[in-house]
XYZ file of C-alpha atoms in Angstrom:
722
model
C -38.245 103.430 -53.439
C -35.103 101.991 -55.695
C -32.981 100.645 -54.293
C -29.002 101.482 -54.716
C -25.846 99.220 -53.701
C -22.648 100.621 -52.801
C -19.910 100.814 -55.491
C -17.370 100.479 -53.676
C -16.947 98.243 -50.513
C -14.371 98.259 -47.848
C -13.836 95.294 -46.487
C -12.315 95.806 -42.134
C -10.796 92.585 -42.013
C -7.971 90.366 -43.420
C -7.468 86.936 -44.329
C -9.912 84.391 -45.628
C -13.225 86.065 -44.195
C -11.755 89.409 -46.501
C -11.037 86.745 -49.850
C -14.833 85.612 -49.179
C -16.227 88.964 -49.421
C -14.258 90.002 -52.489
C -15.230 87.344 -54.873
C -19.167 87.734 -53.964
C -18.405 90.745 -54.621
C -16.013 90.988 -58.087
C -19.163 89.121 -58.979
C -21.558 92.285 -57.581
C -19.419 94.337 -60.613
C -18.485 95.895 -56.810
C -14.968 97.296 -56.209
C -13.056 96.460 -53.042
C -11.034 97.980 -50.174
C -8.767 96.198 -48.351
C -6.857 96.643 -44.871
C -3.527 95.384 -43.890
C -1.285 95.626 -41.087
C 2.268 95.107 -41.525
C 2.557 91.698 -40.936
C -0.435 91.505 -43.708
C 0.503 93.296 -46.248
C 1.506 91.172 -48.814
C -1.559 88.750 -48.457
C -3.839 87.311 -50.240
C -6.855 89.108 -48.945
C -4.572 92.240 -50.730
C -3.871 91.090 -53.769
C -7.483 90.305 -54.235
C -9.006 93.398 -54.187
C -9.099 96.272 -55.742
C -7.067 98.830 -53.122
C -5.775 98.256 -50.111
C -5.094 100.594 -46.925
C -2.279 99.732 -45.052
C -2.679 100.427 -41.081
C 0.612 101.029 -38.822
C 1.469 97.776 -36.725
C 1.441 94.409 -36.243
C -0.400 93.421 -33.589
C -4.929 93.336 -33.902
C -4.938 96.078 -31.394
C -3.166 98.773 -33.232
C -4.535 97.121 -36.751
C -7.443 95.637 -37.180
C -9.833 96.715 -33.574
C -8.987 101.284 -34.559
C -12.491 101.911 -35.285
C -10.712 105.123 -36.422
C -8.370 104.339 -38.494
C -10.976 102.022 -40.573
C -13.590 104.497 -41.559
C -10.873 106.901 -41.991
C -9.731 103.933 -44.342
C -13.204 103.941 -46.159
C -13.399 107.671 -46.299
C -10.233 108.147 -48.354
C -10.911 105.700 -50.916
C -14.451 106.245 -50.642
C -15.623 103.987 -49.867
C -19.336 104.084 -49.462
C -19.988 100.406 -47.184
C -18.108 98.319 -44.773
C -18.686 94.795 -44.251
C -16.924 92.841 -40.763
C -17.056 89.686 -41.668
C -16.814 88.180 -38.622
C -14.712 88.510 -35.330
C -12.130 91.354 -34.575
C -14.524 94.329 -34.277
C -18.090 92.837 -36.981
C -19.979 92.643 -33.171
C -18.637 95.340 -31.381
C -22.127 98.223 -30.955
C -19.661 101.178 -31.212
C -17.674 100.287 -34.808
C -21.100 100.072 -36.424
C -22.864 102.990 -34.440
C -19.837 104.989 -35.743
C -20.102 103.771 -39.382
C -23.727 104.976 -40.018
C -22.229 108.076 -38.387
C -19.657 108.607 -40.550
C -22.505 108.355 -43.123
C -21.748 105.170 -44.367
C -23.995 102.081 -44.501
C -23.060 98.851 -42.130
C -23.442 95.758 -43.477
C -25.077 94.281 -40.421
C -27.539 94.093 -38.011
C -27.638 97.289 -36.596
C -25.883 98.618 -33.178
C -29.047 98.585 -31.184
C -29.348 94.439 -32.109
C -25.676 94.053 -31.819
C -25.460 95.720 -28.444
C -28.645 93.728 -27.916
C -26.938 90.512 -28.449
C -23.123 90.392 -28.427
C -24.670 91.215 -24.394
C -25.407 87.605 -23.604
C -27.042 88.115 -20.699
C -29.670 91.518 -21.880
C -29.990 88.613 -25.184
C -31.383 85.145 -22.149
C -33.742 87.876 -21.134
C -35.056 88.108 -25.117
C -35.388 85.336 -24.909
C -37.010 84.284 -21.982
C -39.676 86.131 -23.490
C -39.733 84.500 -26.289
C -39.655 81.369 -24.725
C -36.835 79.955 -26.599
C -35.803 77.504 -24.074
C -32.151 78.322 -21.740
C -30.033 76.594 -19.659
C -29.969 77.950 -16.468
C -27.135 80.939 -16.011
C -25.925 83.271 -13.549
C -24.697 87.113 -14.214
C -20.580 87.830 -12.385
C -21.273 91.561 -11.570
C -18.586 93.248 -10.472
C -15.175 91.419 -8.168
C -16.355 89.229 -6.224
C -15.511 87.293 -3.383
C -14.445 83.827 -3.234
C -17.644 83.199 -0.702
C -19.962 85.008 -3.066
C -18.487 83.405 -6.500
C -18.705 80.061 -5.026
C -22.098 81.101 -4.024
C -22.933 82.197 -7.950
C -21.845 78.844 -9.246
C -23.012 76.653 -7.518
C -26.362 78.031 -8.089
C -26.149 77.074 -11.583
C -24.650 73.805 -10.479
C -21.555 71.885 -11.874
C -19.979 71.006 -14.520
C -20.596 74.919 -15.408
C -18.923 76.779 -18.481
C -17.200 80.389 -17.477
C -18.219 82.059 -20.578
C -17.679 86.488 -21.624
C -20.648 88.395 -21.736
C -19.578 90.172 -25.176
C -18.145 88.289 -28.051
C -17.579 84.987 -29.293
C -15.234 82.240 -31.217
C -14.163 81.001 -27.741
C -12.734 82.522 -26.299
C -12.805 84.307 -22.735
C -14.484 80.498 -21.876
C -13.850 77.974 -20.231
C -15.360 74.854 -18.322
C -14.679 74.402 -14.857
C -16.033 71.011 -13.044
C -14.825 71.535 -9.697
C -15.168 73.973 -7.040
C -11.290 74.886 -6.288
C -10.787 75.263 -10.175
C -13.487 78.401 -10.462
C -10.807 81.336 -9.475
C -8.342 80.255 -11.513
C -11.104 80.352 -14.678
C -12.044 83.181 -13.495
C -9.357 84.943 -13.804
C -8.022 83.436 -17.045
C -11.426 84.290 -18.716
C -11.408 88.062 -17.607
C -7.901 88.042 -18.760
C -8.729 86.715 -22.204
C -12.389 88.733 -22.711
C -10.864 91.739 -21.625
C -8.627 91.138 -23.860
C -10.385 89.995 -27.416
C -13.058 92.381 -26.732
C -12.235 95.073 -24.482
C -15.048 94.060 -22.302
C -14.254 91.518 -18.452
C -17.754 90.927 -17.988
C -18.014 87.935 -17.412
C -20.717 84.969 -16.601
C -21.972 81.024 -15.400
C -23.671 79.006 -17.894
C -24.874 74.574 -17.052
C -22.288 72.697 -19.326
C -24.261 70.158 -20.319
C -21.129 68.016 -21.193
C -21.595 65.384 -23.876
C -24.008 67.582 -25.952
C -24.171 68.244 -29.972
C -24.131 72.107 -30.447
C -26.310 73.150 -33.361
C -26.731 76.776 -34.447
C -29.766 77.650 -36.672
C -29.098 80.373 -39.917
C -31.307 83.500 -39.732
C -30.915 85.788 -42.134
C -33.966 88.959 -41.877
C -34.739 92.460 -43.172
C -35.767 96.129 -43.136
C -39.579 95.475 -43.781
C -40.130 92.511 -41.170
C -39.511 89.208 -43.095
C -37.085 86.899 -40.854
C -36.858 83.542 -42.305
C -34.877 80.817 -41.779
C -31.628 78.580 -44.069
C -32.659 75.900 -41.778
C -28.980 74.237 -38.865
C -25.421 73.707 -38.873
C -23.571 70.429 -36.583
C -20.982 71.897 -35.108
C -19.737 69.560 -31.938
C -16.255 68.104 -33.126
C -14.619 71.455 -31.306
C -10.660 72.432 -29.237
C -11.166 74.987 -26.977
C -14.673 75.636 -27.566
C -13.720 76.915 -31.324
C -15.448 74.719 -34.435
C -13.191 72.108 -35.871
C -15.885 70.309 -37.912
C -19.119 71.575 -39.313
C -22.599 70.095 -41.563
C -25.645 70.569 -42.122
C -28.270 68.427 -41.983
C -27.033 67.418 -38.746
C -27.056 63.911 -38.691
C -28.710 64.196 -34.331
C -31.850 64.967 -35.400
C -34.765 63.881 -36.918
C -37.044 66.246 -38.944
C -39.311 67.327 -35.787
C -37.387 68.734 -33.699
C -35.556 70.140 -36.478
C -38.610 72.122 -37.174
C -39.337 73.536 -33.614
C -35.179 74.284 -33.418
C -35.970 76.430 -36.616
C -39.138 77.923 -35.191
C -37.194 78.355 -32.216
C -34.402 80.317 -34.371
C -36.811 82.924 -36.254
C -39.081 83.971 -32.828
C -35.100 84.746 -30.944
C -34.211 86.847 -34.128
C -37.026 88.471 -34.348
C -38.033 88.659 -29.975
C -34.432 91.140 -30.882
C -35.831 92.523 -34.357
C -32.723 91.225 -35.750
C -31.783 92.096 -39.655
C -28.679 90.708 -42.205
C -27.721 87.555 -41.356
C -26.675 86.235 -38.349
C -26.715 82.954 -36.336
C -28.554 81.641 -33.348
C -26.371 78.706 -31.249
C -28.483 75.779 -29.619
C -27.230 73.451 -27.814
C -28.545 69.831 -27.539
C -29.310 66.798 -25.137
C -27.398 63.700 -26.678
C -29.170 61.939 -23.880
C -33.284 62.422 -24.990
C -32.371 63.280 -29.028
C -31.323 59.294 -29.042
C -33.619 58.442 -26.722
C -36.612 59.694 -30.291
C -33.431 58.305 -32.576
C -34.720 54.357 -30.483
C -38.434 55.638 -31.075
C -39.349 56.733 -27.291
C -41.355 60.119 -27.327
C -39.611 63.069 -26.532
C -41.085 66.899 -26.512
C -39.015 68.490 -29.280
C -38.707 71.232 -26.931
C -36.975 69.705 -24.137
C -34.407 68.634 -26.477
C -32.283 71.562 -27.052
C -31.754 75.639 -25.321
C -30.671 78.657 -26.877
C -26.775 79.054 -26.075
C -25.977 82.905 -28.517
C -27.028 84.903 -31.927
C -23.622 85.513 -33.090
C -24.653 88.941 -35.042
C -22.430 88.357 -38.049
C -21.612 85.844 -41.351
C -20.445 82.796 -39.009
C -17.520 80.741 -40.631
C -19.738 77.239 -41.351
C -21.607 79.758 -44.241
C -20.729 77.899 -46.332
C -22.463 74.637 -45.848
C -25.654 76.156 -45.859
C -24.397 77.690 -48.686
C -23.766 74.674 -50.643
C -26.898 72.293 -49.438
C -29.283 74.677 -49.268
C -32.032 75.896 -52.204
C -34.654 78.290 -53.903
C -37.174 76.092 -55.467
C -38.373 78.185 -57.544
C -36.735 81.883 -58.197
C -38.934 84.988 -58.115
C -38.487 88.282 -57.505
C -39.995 89.393 -54.018
C -43.676 88.803 -54.515
C -45.136 92.521 -52.857
C -48.027 91.419 -50.387
C -49.579 94.220 -47.974
C -46.140 94.007 -45.370
C -43.958 92.622 -46.977
C -42.113 95.468 -49.125
C -42.254 98.213 -50.025
C -44.884 98.096 -54.151
C -42.396 97.853 -56.900
C -39.666 96.986 -54.457
C -38.515 93.937 -56.827
C -35.281 92.256 -55.876
C -33.783 90.471 -58.979
C -32.734 87.322 -57.915
C -30.756 84.209 -60.335
C -33.249 82.089 -61.611
C -33.479 78.586 -62.425
C -34.597 75.378 -60.407
C -32.426 74.683 -56.997
C -30.648 77.757 -57.299
C -28.056 78.305 -54.069
C -27.674 81.301 -52.116
C -24.604 83.305 -51.529
C -25.392 84.396 -47.988
C -22.264 87.424 -48.498
C -24.837 88.816 -50.930
C -27.775 89.113 -49.643
C -25.808 90.776 -47.008
C -25.282 93.507 -48.683
C -29.258 93.474 -49.964
C -30.813 93.773 -47.351
C -28.145 96.161 -46.394
C -28.870 98.480 -49.157
C -32.763 97.976 -47.981
C -34.275 95.207 -50.057
C -36.264 92.722 -48.240
C -35.536 88.920 -48.499
C -36.081 87.237 -51.911
C -37.407 84.966 -51.033
C -40.007 83.094 -48.888
C -39.877 80.908 -46.226
C -41.719 77.285 -47.988
C -39.280 78.437 -51.428
C -35.782 76.895 -48.610
C -35.025 73.366 -49.416
C -32.558 71.285 -48.201
C -30.469 69.113 -50.842
C -27.775 66.791 -50.151
C -25.644 66.938 -48.018
C -22.626 69.585 -46.866
C -19.140 69.139 -44.576
C -16.643 71.368 -44.238
C -13.142 71.053 -41.765
C -10.975 74.663 -40.501
C -7.927 73.402 -41.584
C -5.715 75.434 -38.928
C -1.310 75.813 -38.492
C -1.451 74.314 -35.297
C -0.136 70.740 -33.148
C -3.169 68.753 -32.254
C -0.534 65.840 -30.963
C 1.529 69.177 -28.786
C -1.976 70.646 -26.556
C -3.381 72.422 -30.333
C -0.460 74.886 -29.616
C -0.247 77.784 -32.417
C 2.068 77.356 -35.551
C 4.042 80.256 -36.170
C 6.366 79.642 -40.105
C 6.117 80.435 -44.020
C 4.089 78.023 -45.614
C 6.273 76.911 -48.212
C 4.347 74.343 -50.387
C 0.013 74.831 -50.421
C -1.448 72.279 -53.250
C -5.523 72.821 -52.341
C -7.079 69.918 -54.278
C -9.210 71.281 -56.619
C -12.171 68.702 -56.581
C -14.205 70.332 -53.425
C -14.708 74.126 -52.552
C -11.369 75.787 -50.835
C -11.995 79.067 -48.420
C -8.975 80.361 -48.389
C -7.086 82.322 -46.307
C -3.283 82.096 -47.091
C -1.340 80.399 -50.239
C 1.705 78.725 -50.489
C 4.941 81.596 -50.521
C 2.973 83.366 -46.743
C 4.002 83.709 -43.337
C 1.851 82.121 -40.705
C 2.166 84.746 -37.760
C 1.143 84.510 -33.884
C -0.603 87.574 -34.068
C -3.977 86.610 -35.634
C -6.447 83.518 -35.529
C -4.502 80.388 -36.516
C -6.883 79.055 -39.093
C -5.054 78.951 -42.986
C -7.953 77.602 -44.510
C -11.363 75.653 -45.056
C -12.809 72.981 -47.269
C -16.071 72.582 -47.834
C -17.648 69.347 -50.311
C -21.160 68.696 -50.769
C -22.391 65.132 -51.974
C -25.406 64.092 -52.197
C -24.803 61.704 -49.179
C -23.197 62.856 -45.944
C -21.302 59.565 -46.887
C -20.700 60.159 -50.031
C -19.530 64.254 -48.853
C -16.946 62.660 -45.635
C -15.349 60.092 -48.317
C -14.978 63.343 -51.159
C -13.665 65.634 -48.244
C -11.272 63.147 -46.601
C -9.947 61.933 -49.681
C -8.902 66.150 -51.408
C -7.338 66.877 -47.980
C -5.214 63.547 -48.630
C -4.281 64.891 -51.501
C -3.198 68.281 -50.071
C 0.266 68.687 -49.792
C 1.682 70.795 -47.455
C 4.731 72.143 -46.011
C 6.060 74.404 -44.118
C 3.706 75.166 -41.079
C 2.445 71.772 -39.108
C -0.836 71.973 -39.033
C -3.792 69.162 -37.602
C -3.868 68.215 -41.432
C -3.784 63.993 -40.355
C -6.498 65.317 -37.377
C -8.730 66.209 -39.975
C -8.631 62.538 -42.031
C -8.747 61.003 -39.192
C -12.251 62.554 -37.602
C -13.086 62.599 -41.187
C -12.735 58.942 -41.463
C -13.502 58.195 -37.431
C -16.442 55.596 -37.275
C -18.085 57.183 -34.129
C -18.161 60.677 -36.838
C -18.920 58.644 -39.655
C -21.959 56.931 -37.806
C -22.896 60.426 -36.546
C -22.516 59.885 -32.988
C -19.990 62.365 -31.949
C -20.192 64.877 -29.693
C -18.863 67.540 -28.199
C -16.614 65.553 -26.252
C -15.406 64.327 -29.294
C -12.093 65.309 -29.637
C -11.345 64.744 -25.863
C -12.800 61.281 -26.081
C -11.329 59.994 -28.647
C -7.589 62.533 -28.332
C -5.460 59.133 -28.169
C -6.471 56.837 -31.173
C -7.604 59.967 -34.005
C -3.509 60.998 -32.882
C -1.821 57.707 -33.420
C 0.218 56.880 -36.621
C -1.836 56.566 -39.688
C -2.671 53.316 -41.765
C 1.501 51.749 -41.554
C 0.801 50.000 -44.752
C 0.175 53.936 -46.425
C 3.161 54.880 -44.322
C 5.776 52.194 -44.569
C 5.197 53.160 -48.642
C 5.135 56.472 -48.591
C 8.568 55.647 -46.371
C 9.448 54.024 -49.252
C 9.276 56.227 -52.368
C 10.610 59.208 -49.849
C 14.229 56.422 -49.232
C 14.062 55.654 -53.217
C 12.808 58.881 -54.895
C 16.316 61.134 -52.213
C 18.920 58.317 -53.197
C 17.979 58.787 -57.012
C 17.684 62.761 -56.485
C 21.426 63.188 -55.702
C 22.711 60.317 -57.733
C 21.239 62.421 -60.456
C 23.339 65.382 -59.043
C 26.546 63.785 -59.289
C 27.495 60.658 -57.746
C 31.209 60.906 -56.484
C 32.780 59.437 -58.949
C 32.146 58.966 -62.020
C 30.540 55.117 -62.552
C 29.170 54.923 -58.886
C 25.802 53.156 -59.393
C 23.069 54.512 -57.563
C 23.516 53.405 -52.754
C 26.911 52.861 -53.911
C 28.836 51.514 -50.041
C 32.537 50.204 -50.011
C 31.569 47.205 -47.824
C 28.866 45.715 -46.816
C 29.547 46.693 -43.617
C 27.096 49.915 -44.498
C 23.887 49.595 -45.370
C 23.130 52.989 -47.624
C 19.682 54.177 -44.928
C 18.098 57.307 -44.402
C 15.461 57.438 -40.071
C 12.530 59.637 -41.029
C 10.395 60.803 -38.119
C 6.781 60.500 -38.551
C 4.514 59.936 -34.863
C 8.010 57.815 -34.281
C 11.502 57.195 -35.869
C 11.854 54.406 -38.513
C 14.628 53.346 -40.628
C 14.160 53.481 -44.623
C 17.407 50.574 -46.178
C 17.514 50.500 -49.908
C 19.595 49.155 -52.374
C 19.825 48.349 -55.665
C 19.711 44.761 -56.842
C 19.005 44.736 -60.434
C 18.520 46.959 -63.152
C 15.631 48.968 -62.243
C 14.804 47.033 -59.306
C 14.837 47.858 -55.586
C 15.179 45.749 -52.052
C 13.906 47.665 -49.487
C 13.227 47.502 -46.257
C 10.992 49.653 -43.650
C 12.414 48.980 -39.630
C 11.289 50.596 -36.768
C 14.412 49.094 -34.541
C 16.980 51.606 -35.414
C 19.700 49.902 -33.670
C 21.758 48.210 -36.761
C 23.166 44.894 -35.292
C 19.750 44.406 -34.923
C 19.553 44.491 -39.186
C 19.719 41.433 -41.375
C 21.473 41.931 -44.875
C 18.747 42.987 -47.398
C 20.489 40.860 -49.382
C 18.978 37.611 -47.770
C 15.970 39.505 -46.347
C 13.616 37.369 -47.623
C 10.559 39.860 -46.597
C 12.041 43.292 -47.676
C 9.757 44.231 -51.232
C 10.970 44.184 -54.477
C 10.308 47.365 -55.720
C 10.661 48.096 -59.638
C 11.032 51.936 -60.528
C 9.068 52.516 -63.973
C 9.302 56.093 -63.481
C 11.353 58.593 -62.262
C 11.120 62.712 -61.936
C 11.270 65.955 -59.538
C 7.730 66.144 -58.248
C 6.604 62.373 -58.320
C 7.929 58.513 -58.808
C 6.546 55.432 -60.330
C 7.006 52.729 -58.658
C 5.965 48.459 -59.027
C 5.087 45.917 -56.858
C 4.869 42.739 -57.222
C 2.684 43.692 -60.360
C 0.664 46.123 -58.652
C 2.541 49.968 -59.979
C 1.340 52.865 -58.154
C 2.581 57.120 -59.415
C 3.658 59.184 -55.255
C 3.668 62.376 -55.933
C 6.627 63.030 -53.843
C 7.734 67.267 -52.656
C 10.993 67.916 -50.319
C 11.319 71.576 -48.858
C 14.361 71.421 -45.934
C 14.187 68.185 -43.733
C 10.357 68.075 -44.271
C 8.878 65.553 -47.178
C 5.770 64.249 -48.812
C 5.050 61.438 -49.675
C 1.165 60.746 -51.629
C 0.292 57.643 -51.457
C -2.414 55.568 -51.917
C -4.603 58.617 -51.714
C -3.641 60.981 -48.688
C -0.141 62.864 -48.585
C 2.043 61.029 -45.400
C 4.944 64.043 -44.335
C 7.910 63.267 -42.796
C 10.925 64.871 -40.942
C 14.206 63.698 -42.094
C 16.326 63.173 -38.945
C 20.080 63.742 -39.884
C 22.318 61.569 -39.656
C 24.943 64.100 -36.852
C 23.257 65.222 -34.071
C 21.846 68.610 -35.286
C 24.314 71.618 -33.098
C 21.767 72.976 -30.994
C 22.144 73.317 -27.269
C 21.099 71.768 -24.829
C 17.789 72.636 -22.625
C 18.585 72.666 -19.487
C 16.940 70.966 -16.915
C 14.331 73.590 -14.970
C 14.370 76.007 -17.498
C 10.494 76.767 -19.341
C 10.415 78.080 -22.343
C 8.526 79.375 -24.649
C 5.437 76.681 -27.003
C 5.761 79.063 -29.897
C 5.987 83.412 -30.309
C 3.474 84.744 -28.864
C 3.816 87.787 -25.802
C 3.492 87.266 -22.058
C 0.481 88.540 -20.925
C 0.791 87.445 -16.689
C 3.496 86.470 -14.519
C 3.177 83.757 -12.153
C 6.393 83.500 -9.652
C 9.121 85.430 -8.725
C 13.728 84.793 -7.994
C 13.358 83.352 -5.273
C 9.587 81.426 -4.757
C 9.632 77.785 -3.682
C 7.558 75.538 -6.633
C 6.331 72.010 -7.543
C 5.767 70.578 -10.615
C 2.990 71.802 -12.157
C 2.648 75.491 -10.618
C 2.026 78.071 -12.787
C 5.107 79.904 -14.236
C 3.526 82.222 -16.348
C 0.769 82.738 -19.794
C 1.480 83.545 -23.709
C -1.080 84.766 -25.317
C -0.608 83.959 -29.422
C -3.357 83.672 -31.912
C -5.786 85.022 -29.939
C -5.829 82.126 -27.478
C -3.548 82.205 -23.649
C -1.280 79.757 -22.817
C -0.178 78.975 -19.458
C 3.101 77.422 -18.874
C 3.783 75.308 -16.067
C 6.885 74.510 -13.705
C 8.430 71.112 -15.015
C 10.589 70.730 -11.899
C 10.810 71.116 -8.129
C 12.761 73.501 -6.680
C 13.801 77.182 -6.677
C 12.833 79.953 -9.116
C 16.790 81.016 -9.752
C 16.172 83.392 -13.136
C 12.489 84.924 -14.534
C 13.832 86.352 -17.532
C 10.712 87.776 -18.962
C 8.011 90.470 -17.510
C 4.135 90.852 -18.856
C 3.768 93.044 -22.163
C 7.505 90.922 -23.816
C 6.954 89.551 -27.060
C 8.942 85.953 -27.273
C 9.705 83.776 -29.881
C 10.004 80.189 -29.849
C 11.949 78.515 -27.685
C 12.994 81.525 -25.895
C 13.723 80.928 -21.943
C 11.710 82.723 -19.467
C 11.693 81.014 -16.578
C 14.118 78.888 -14.610
C 13.956 76.976 -12.032
C 17.502 75.689 -9.769
C 15.479 71.580 -9.331
C 15.775 70.573 -5.322
C 18.064 67.752 -4.719
C 16.924 64.555 -3.451
C 17.801 63.362 -0.714
C 20.754 60.953 0.185
C 19.543 58.072 1.005
C 20.648 56.187 3.737
C 24.859 54.457 3.195
C 24.982 51.337 2.831
């Protein structure tokens, strides 16, 4: 029977993954249908698809999680297949079944397989039967009392992980190191799992500290073939969500790699897996380090099964960049491998890259995997970083706003979910884009990715760009020693200020560029020179914020030359006049434009790209962008927050309240939780006192900086009279 590709596919997702799927469909000549919520009507994914269907509402529960609306959109547009992407309903067996029952092709594993692997406990039982190594675990059945909960925890052992039975993406997960924290962790994971997956079931699993997170890409078809496409390492994570991914893993040798990949194939075969999927493992870094030191360690003891993700993974691009088919051919029909004459056309040419979305579509159309296991090889090294709209310095709080400037450097691959001019809303995951570099060696890939990321300006939304740059240049990462505790262990170092010389040069460029722009728009009086002041009692300067405040003082000294100094002491009384300052930098302006400044210092000429939006200033100096916030000369008119008032750190929805008016609370006591971008954030009391006001209720949508709870601070006892 000849393979028949769908002519039109509905992409039941949004953002970056929808854009990624649409790109492959376009290359295959397949029409695409996007779906969009109120918040996404102008989203990038709606413009790259051929058609779009509006789903009324903004919350995921009203739109992208509505199976009935998605199937109706497919029928309405004549789509023949549905691709779920990742997240939302991608691993929902009921949705997959509904798609199939509607006579549409489901691009993914069967509903039965999704149900089997989506239930992590059922998947563990299947793995045990297949001989795949496992971590100790216990299911939490129903509403356990405190004693029963602690008994279950003791059976697993501390530290442990509270995990949702359904779903993935770091949702419904809590690490617990102490018995006293167990009940709160279970309650929080229950709420998050219910909200994200509609399934509140949990289990406890042994948590291994300082591990490596390894996963294997697998691909199966309906003809009984299963192949692996090697491993990825995803150890650098925050909130159990991956931040940096790469392949090959620097932690393992070829013998461990072989054992890992064989275990993944065995796992996939044990559950009858079809289409693209990922088998995740946790690796014992202590044993891997002993192997690297030449000690005899059984490869099977070095890793244990975690779960199977029955979908395309966010990090699939690194596999696409590295995996090659040595000698692409049409499928070699052989006994039991494929029906007679089922030849699947693939691109020819030595070392052909793979396209996982294309392979998903081919397999869903009934094709056999178009290559043999021994034809698959790894070439070079690839690293991916996830650019999130969040503030790492504020505990990775999600950020929202309009992305006013975003110009990805073209030296590396970018999988984009949003472009300049679009808004990052609180309704969905905060990932803005992924950047992927591929090079012959790991050091080259890291250097190329860091350089491209550093040349990419981002204005309007706070992102983790600086953190990603710090990771890519960190010696522990570059030596291949990063474990799952990497961000926790090196948080203070990674979030520290950038190289001071780069920051100072960027600040100088911003100050001079601002002065030239102001003069270009017109001096106060005709003929006045740049940076004119009526006396030497006031020196022209601007105050910028970059992790710390700094003052940039400047004065033109002669034609084309400036005397500039960066001071971190903001007290003008301590400043020496620039004209008498031997340490000041003589800067010669040799070129100026709306978006750049060419300067020469001590015979060294450089160009700085400068971007100004509102109070935000960016300057690209020495191959990286440095972000500043201009501090206004006049104090803000915004009313200061009253002591004891707890405000929302970002827009979101109140999911639980822990206090009521009149209640006495101590500093650090939990007040309420807010859900934003599919994650829960707990607010705690900033003072000890009595709850005077609770201005919200469960289910309320709140804005950033909105006052939620007010606590009347307890007065300190007066000391003895003197």
